[in-house]
mmCIF file with all atom_site columns, C-alpha atoms in Angstrom:
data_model
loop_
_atom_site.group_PDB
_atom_site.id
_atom_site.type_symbol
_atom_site.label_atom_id
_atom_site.label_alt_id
_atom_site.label_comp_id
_atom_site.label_asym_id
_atom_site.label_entity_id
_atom_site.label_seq_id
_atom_site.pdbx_PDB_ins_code
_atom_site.Cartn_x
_atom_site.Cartn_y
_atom_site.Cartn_z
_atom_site.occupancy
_atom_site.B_iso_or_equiv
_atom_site.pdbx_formal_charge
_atom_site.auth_seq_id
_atom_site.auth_comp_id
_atom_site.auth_asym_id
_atom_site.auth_atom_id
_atom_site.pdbx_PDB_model_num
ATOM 1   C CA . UNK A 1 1   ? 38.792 112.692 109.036 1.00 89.00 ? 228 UNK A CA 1
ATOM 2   C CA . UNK A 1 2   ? 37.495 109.350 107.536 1.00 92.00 ? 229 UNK A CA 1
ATOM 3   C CA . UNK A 1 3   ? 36.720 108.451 111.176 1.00 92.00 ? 230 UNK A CA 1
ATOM 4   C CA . UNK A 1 4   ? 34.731 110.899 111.978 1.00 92.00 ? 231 UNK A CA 1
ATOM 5   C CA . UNK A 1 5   ? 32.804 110.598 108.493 1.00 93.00 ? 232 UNK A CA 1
ATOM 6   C CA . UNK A 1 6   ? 32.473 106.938 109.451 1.00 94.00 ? 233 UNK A CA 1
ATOM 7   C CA . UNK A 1 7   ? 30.499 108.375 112.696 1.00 93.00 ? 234 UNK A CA 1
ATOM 8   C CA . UNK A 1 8   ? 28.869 110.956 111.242 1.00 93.00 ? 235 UNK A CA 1
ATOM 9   C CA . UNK A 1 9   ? 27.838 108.111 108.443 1.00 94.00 ? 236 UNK A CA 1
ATOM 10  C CA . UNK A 1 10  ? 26.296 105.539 111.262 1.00 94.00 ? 237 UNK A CA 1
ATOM 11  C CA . UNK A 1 11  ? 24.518 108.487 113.276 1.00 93.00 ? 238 UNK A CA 1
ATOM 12  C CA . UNK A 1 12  ? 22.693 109.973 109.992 1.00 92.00 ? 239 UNK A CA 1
ATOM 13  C CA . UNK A 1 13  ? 21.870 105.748 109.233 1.00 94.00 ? 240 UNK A CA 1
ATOM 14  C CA . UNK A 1 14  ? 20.488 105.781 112.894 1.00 93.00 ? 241 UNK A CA 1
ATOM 15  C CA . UNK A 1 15  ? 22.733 103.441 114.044 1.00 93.00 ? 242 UNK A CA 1
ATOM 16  C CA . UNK A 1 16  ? 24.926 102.937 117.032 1.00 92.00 ? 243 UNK A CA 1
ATOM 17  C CA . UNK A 1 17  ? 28.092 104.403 116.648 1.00 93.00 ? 244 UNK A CA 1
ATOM 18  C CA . UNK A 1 18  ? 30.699 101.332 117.865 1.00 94.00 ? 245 UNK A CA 1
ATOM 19  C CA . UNK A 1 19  ? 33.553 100.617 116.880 1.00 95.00 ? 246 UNK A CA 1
ATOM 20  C CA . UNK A 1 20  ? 32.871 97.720  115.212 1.00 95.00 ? 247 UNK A CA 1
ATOM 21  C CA . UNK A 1 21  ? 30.905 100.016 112.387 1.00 95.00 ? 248 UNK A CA 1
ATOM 22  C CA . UNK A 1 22  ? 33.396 102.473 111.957 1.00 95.00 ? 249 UNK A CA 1
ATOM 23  C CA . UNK A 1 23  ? 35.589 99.891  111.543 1.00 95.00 ? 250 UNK A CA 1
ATOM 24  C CA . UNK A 1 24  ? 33.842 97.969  108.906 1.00 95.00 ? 251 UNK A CA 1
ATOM 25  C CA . UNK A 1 25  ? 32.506 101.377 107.172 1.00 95.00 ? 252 UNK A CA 1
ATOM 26  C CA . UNK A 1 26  ? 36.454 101.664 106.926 1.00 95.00 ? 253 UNK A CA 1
ATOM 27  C CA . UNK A 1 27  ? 36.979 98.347  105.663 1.00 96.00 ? 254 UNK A CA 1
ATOM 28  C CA . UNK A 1 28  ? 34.259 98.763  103.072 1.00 95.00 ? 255 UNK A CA 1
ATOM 29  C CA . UNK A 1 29  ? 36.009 101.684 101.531 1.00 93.00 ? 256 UNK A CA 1
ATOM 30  C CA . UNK A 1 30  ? 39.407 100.130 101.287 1.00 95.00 ? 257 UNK A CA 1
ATOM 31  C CA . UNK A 1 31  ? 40.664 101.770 104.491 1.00 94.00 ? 258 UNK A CA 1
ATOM 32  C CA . UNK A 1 32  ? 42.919 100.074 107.175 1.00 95.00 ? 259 UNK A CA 1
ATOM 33  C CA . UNK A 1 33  ? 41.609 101.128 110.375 1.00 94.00 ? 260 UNK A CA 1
ATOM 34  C CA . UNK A 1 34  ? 43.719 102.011 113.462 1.00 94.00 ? 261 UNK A CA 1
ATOM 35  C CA . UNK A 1 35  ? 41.652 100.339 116.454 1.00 94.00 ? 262 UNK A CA 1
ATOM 36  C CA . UNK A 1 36  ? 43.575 103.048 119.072 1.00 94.00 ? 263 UNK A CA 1
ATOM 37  C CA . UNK A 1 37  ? 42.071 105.634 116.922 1.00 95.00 ? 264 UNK A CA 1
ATOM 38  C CA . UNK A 1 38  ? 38.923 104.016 116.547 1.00 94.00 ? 265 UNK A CA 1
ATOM 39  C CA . UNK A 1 39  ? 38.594 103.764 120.629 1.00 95.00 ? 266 UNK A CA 1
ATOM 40  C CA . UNK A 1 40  ? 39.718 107.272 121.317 1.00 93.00 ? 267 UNK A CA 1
ATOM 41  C CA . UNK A 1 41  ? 36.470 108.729 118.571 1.00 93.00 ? 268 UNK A CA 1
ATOM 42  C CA . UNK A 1 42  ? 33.966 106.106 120.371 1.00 93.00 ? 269 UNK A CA 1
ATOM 43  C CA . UNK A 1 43  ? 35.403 107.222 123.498 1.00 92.00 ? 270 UNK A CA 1
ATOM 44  C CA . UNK A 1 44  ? 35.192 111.151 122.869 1.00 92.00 ? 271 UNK A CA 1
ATOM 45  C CA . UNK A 1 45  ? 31.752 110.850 121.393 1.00 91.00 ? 272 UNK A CA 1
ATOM 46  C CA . UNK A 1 46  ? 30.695 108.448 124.215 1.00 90.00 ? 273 UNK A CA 1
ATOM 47  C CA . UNK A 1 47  ? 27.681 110.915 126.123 1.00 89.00 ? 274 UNK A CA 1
ATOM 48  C CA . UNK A 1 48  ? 27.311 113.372 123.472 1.00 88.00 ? 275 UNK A CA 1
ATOM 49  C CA . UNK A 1 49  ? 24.238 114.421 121.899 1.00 89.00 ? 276 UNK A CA 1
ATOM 50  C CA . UNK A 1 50  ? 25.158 114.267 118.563 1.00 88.00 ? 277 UNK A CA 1
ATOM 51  C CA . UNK A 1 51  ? 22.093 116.187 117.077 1.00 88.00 ? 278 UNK A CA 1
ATOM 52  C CA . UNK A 1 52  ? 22.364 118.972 119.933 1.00 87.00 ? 279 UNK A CA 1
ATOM 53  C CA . UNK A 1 53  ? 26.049 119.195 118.784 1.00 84.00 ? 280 UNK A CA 1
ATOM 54  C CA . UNK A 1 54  ? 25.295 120.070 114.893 1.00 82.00 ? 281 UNK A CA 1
ATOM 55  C CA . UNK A 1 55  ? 22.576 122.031 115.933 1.00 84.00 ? 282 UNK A CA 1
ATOM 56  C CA . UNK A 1 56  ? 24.513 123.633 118.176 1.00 83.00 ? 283 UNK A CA 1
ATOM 57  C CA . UNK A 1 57  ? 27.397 124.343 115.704 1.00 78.00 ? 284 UNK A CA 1
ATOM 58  C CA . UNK A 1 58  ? 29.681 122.704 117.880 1.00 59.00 ? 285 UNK A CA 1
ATOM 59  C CA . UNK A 1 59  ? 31.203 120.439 116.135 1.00 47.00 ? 286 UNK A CA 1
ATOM 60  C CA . UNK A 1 60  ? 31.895 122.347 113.230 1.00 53.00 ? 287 UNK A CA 1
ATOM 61  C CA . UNK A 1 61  ? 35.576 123.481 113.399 1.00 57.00 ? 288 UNK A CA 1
ATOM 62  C CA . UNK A 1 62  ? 36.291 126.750 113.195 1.00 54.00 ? 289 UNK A CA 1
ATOM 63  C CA . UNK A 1 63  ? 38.532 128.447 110.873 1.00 53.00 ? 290 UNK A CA 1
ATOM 64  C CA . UNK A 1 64  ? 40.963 131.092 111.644 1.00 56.00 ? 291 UNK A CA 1
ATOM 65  C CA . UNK A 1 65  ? 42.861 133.048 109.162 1.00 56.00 ? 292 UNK A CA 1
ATOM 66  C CA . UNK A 1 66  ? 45.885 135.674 110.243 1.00 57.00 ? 293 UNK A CA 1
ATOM 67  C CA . UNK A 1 67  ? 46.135 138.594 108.259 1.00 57.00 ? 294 UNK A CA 1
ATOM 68  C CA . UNK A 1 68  ? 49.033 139.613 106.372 1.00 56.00 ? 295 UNK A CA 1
ATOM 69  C CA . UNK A 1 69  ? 50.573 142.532 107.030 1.00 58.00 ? 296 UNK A CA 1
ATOM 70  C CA . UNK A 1 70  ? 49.812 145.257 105.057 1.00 57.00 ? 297 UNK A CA 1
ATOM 71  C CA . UNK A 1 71  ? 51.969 146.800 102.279 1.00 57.00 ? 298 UNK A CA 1
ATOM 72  C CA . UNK A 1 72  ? 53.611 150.533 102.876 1.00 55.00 ? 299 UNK A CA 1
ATOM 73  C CA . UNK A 1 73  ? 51.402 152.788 101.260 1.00 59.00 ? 300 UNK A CA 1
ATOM 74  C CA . UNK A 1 74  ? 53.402 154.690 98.466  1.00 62.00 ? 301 UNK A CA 1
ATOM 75  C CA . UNK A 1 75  ? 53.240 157.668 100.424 1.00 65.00 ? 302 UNK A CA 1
ATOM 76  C CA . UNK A 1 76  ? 55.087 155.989 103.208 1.00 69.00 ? 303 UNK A CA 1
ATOM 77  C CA . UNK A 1 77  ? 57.379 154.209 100.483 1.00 68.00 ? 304 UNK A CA 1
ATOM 78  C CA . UNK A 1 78  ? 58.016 157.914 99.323  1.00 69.00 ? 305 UNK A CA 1
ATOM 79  C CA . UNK A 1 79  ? 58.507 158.969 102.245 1.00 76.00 ? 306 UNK A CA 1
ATOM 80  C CA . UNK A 1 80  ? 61.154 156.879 103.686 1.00 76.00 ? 307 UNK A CA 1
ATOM 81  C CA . UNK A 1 81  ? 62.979 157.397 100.332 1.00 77.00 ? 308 UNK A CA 1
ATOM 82  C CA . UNK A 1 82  ? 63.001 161.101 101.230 1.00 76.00 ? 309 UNK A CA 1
ATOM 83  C CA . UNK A 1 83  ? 64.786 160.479 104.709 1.00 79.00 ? 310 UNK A CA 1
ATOM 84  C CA . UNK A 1 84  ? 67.110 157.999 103.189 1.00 76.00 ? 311 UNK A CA 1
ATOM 85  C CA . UNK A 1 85  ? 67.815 160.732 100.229 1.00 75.00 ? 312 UNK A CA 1
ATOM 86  C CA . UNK A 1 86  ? 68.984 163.513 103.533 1.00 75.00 ? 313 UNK A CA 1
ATOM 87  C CA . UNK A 1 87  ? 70.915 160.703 105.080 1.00 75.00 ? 314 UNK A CA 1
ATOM 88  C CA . UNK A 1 88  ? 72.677 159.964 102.080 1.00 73.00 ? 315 UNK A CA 1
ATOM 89  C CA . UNK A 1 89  ? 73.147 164.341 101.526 1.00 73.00 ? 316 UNK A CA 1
ATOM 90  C CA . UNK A 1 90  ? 74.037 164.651 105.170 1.00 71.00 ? 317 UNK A CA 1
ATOM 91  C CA . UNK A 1 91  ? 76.707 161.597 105.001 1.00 69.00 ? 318 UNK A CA 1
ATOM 92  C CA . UNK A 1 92  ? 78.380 163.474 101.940 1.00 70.00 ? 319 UNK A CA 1
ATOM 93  C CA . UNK A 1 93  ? 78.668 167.040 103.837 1.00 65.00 ? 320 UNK A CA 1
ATOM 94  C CA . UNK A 1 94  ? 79.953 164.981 106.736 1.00 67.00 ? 321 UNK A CA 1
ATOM 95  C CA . UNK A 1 95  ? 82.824 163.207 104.580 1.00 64.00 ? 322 UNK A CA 1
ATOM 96  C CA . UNK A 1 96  ? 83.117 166.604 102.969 1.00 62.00 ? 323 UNK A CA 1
ATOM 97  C CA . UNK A 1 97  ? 84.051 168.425 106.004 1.00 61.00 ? 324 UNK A CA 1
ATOM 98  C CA . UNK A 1 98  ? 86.223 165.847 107.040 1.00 60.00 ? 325 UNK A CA 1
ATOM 99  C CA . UNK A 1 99  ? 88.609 166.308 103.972 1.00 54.00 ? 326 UNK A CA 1
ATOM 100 C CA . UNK A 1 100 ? 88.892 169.836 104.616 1.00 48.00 ? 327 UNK A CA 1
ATOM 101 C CA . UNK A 1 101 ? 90.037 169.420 108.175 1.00 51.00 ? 328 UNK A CA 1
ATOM 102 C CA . UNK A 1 102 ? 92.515 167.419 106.980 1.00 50.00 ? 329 UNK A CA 1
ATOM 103 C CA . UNK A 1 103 ? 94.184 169.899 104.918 1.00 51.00 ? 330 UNK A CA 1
ATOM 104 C CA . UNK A 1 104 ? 94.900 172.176 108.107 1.00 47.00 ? 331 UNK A CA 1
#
């Protein structure tokens, strides 16, 4: 990010973005700049209207979010507690039945 900021920092100053000034805006702040990094941003922003670009909102990123999943409702948490309540009743009749058929 301190890359970009160094652009951003030399466009709203009016000056050329190079990568000699992002490079010494990053040396000014205590930063060791990576020249490969440095080349790719000059490289990407090489062409672009800057200005046209913030007014544009394109260079704002964009965040996403995912929504959770919702909760059961405690109708449906009743609910399931109900069916597991018959299973439980229908296991014991089951078993039940089976001990009598043994005794024949």
């Amino acid at each position: 990010m301190e890359y970009v900021y160094s652009a951003m920092v030399l466009h709203s100053a009016g000056k050329e973005i190079s990568e000699d000034g992002i490079s010494n805006i990053l040396k000014a702040v205590g930063i060791e700049p990576d020249e490969s990094r440095i080349k790719a941003l000059t490289a990407c922003l090489e062409g672009i209207d800057i200005d046209e670009a913030i007014k544009e909102g394109i260079a704002m990123p964009v965040a996403t979010t995912v929504a959770a999943p919702a909760a059961a409702s405690p109708a449906e948490d009743k609910e399931e507690e109900e069916e597991e309540e018959d299973r439980d009743e229908d296991k014991e009749k089951e078993e039940a039945a089976a001990g009598l058929g043994s005794l024949f």
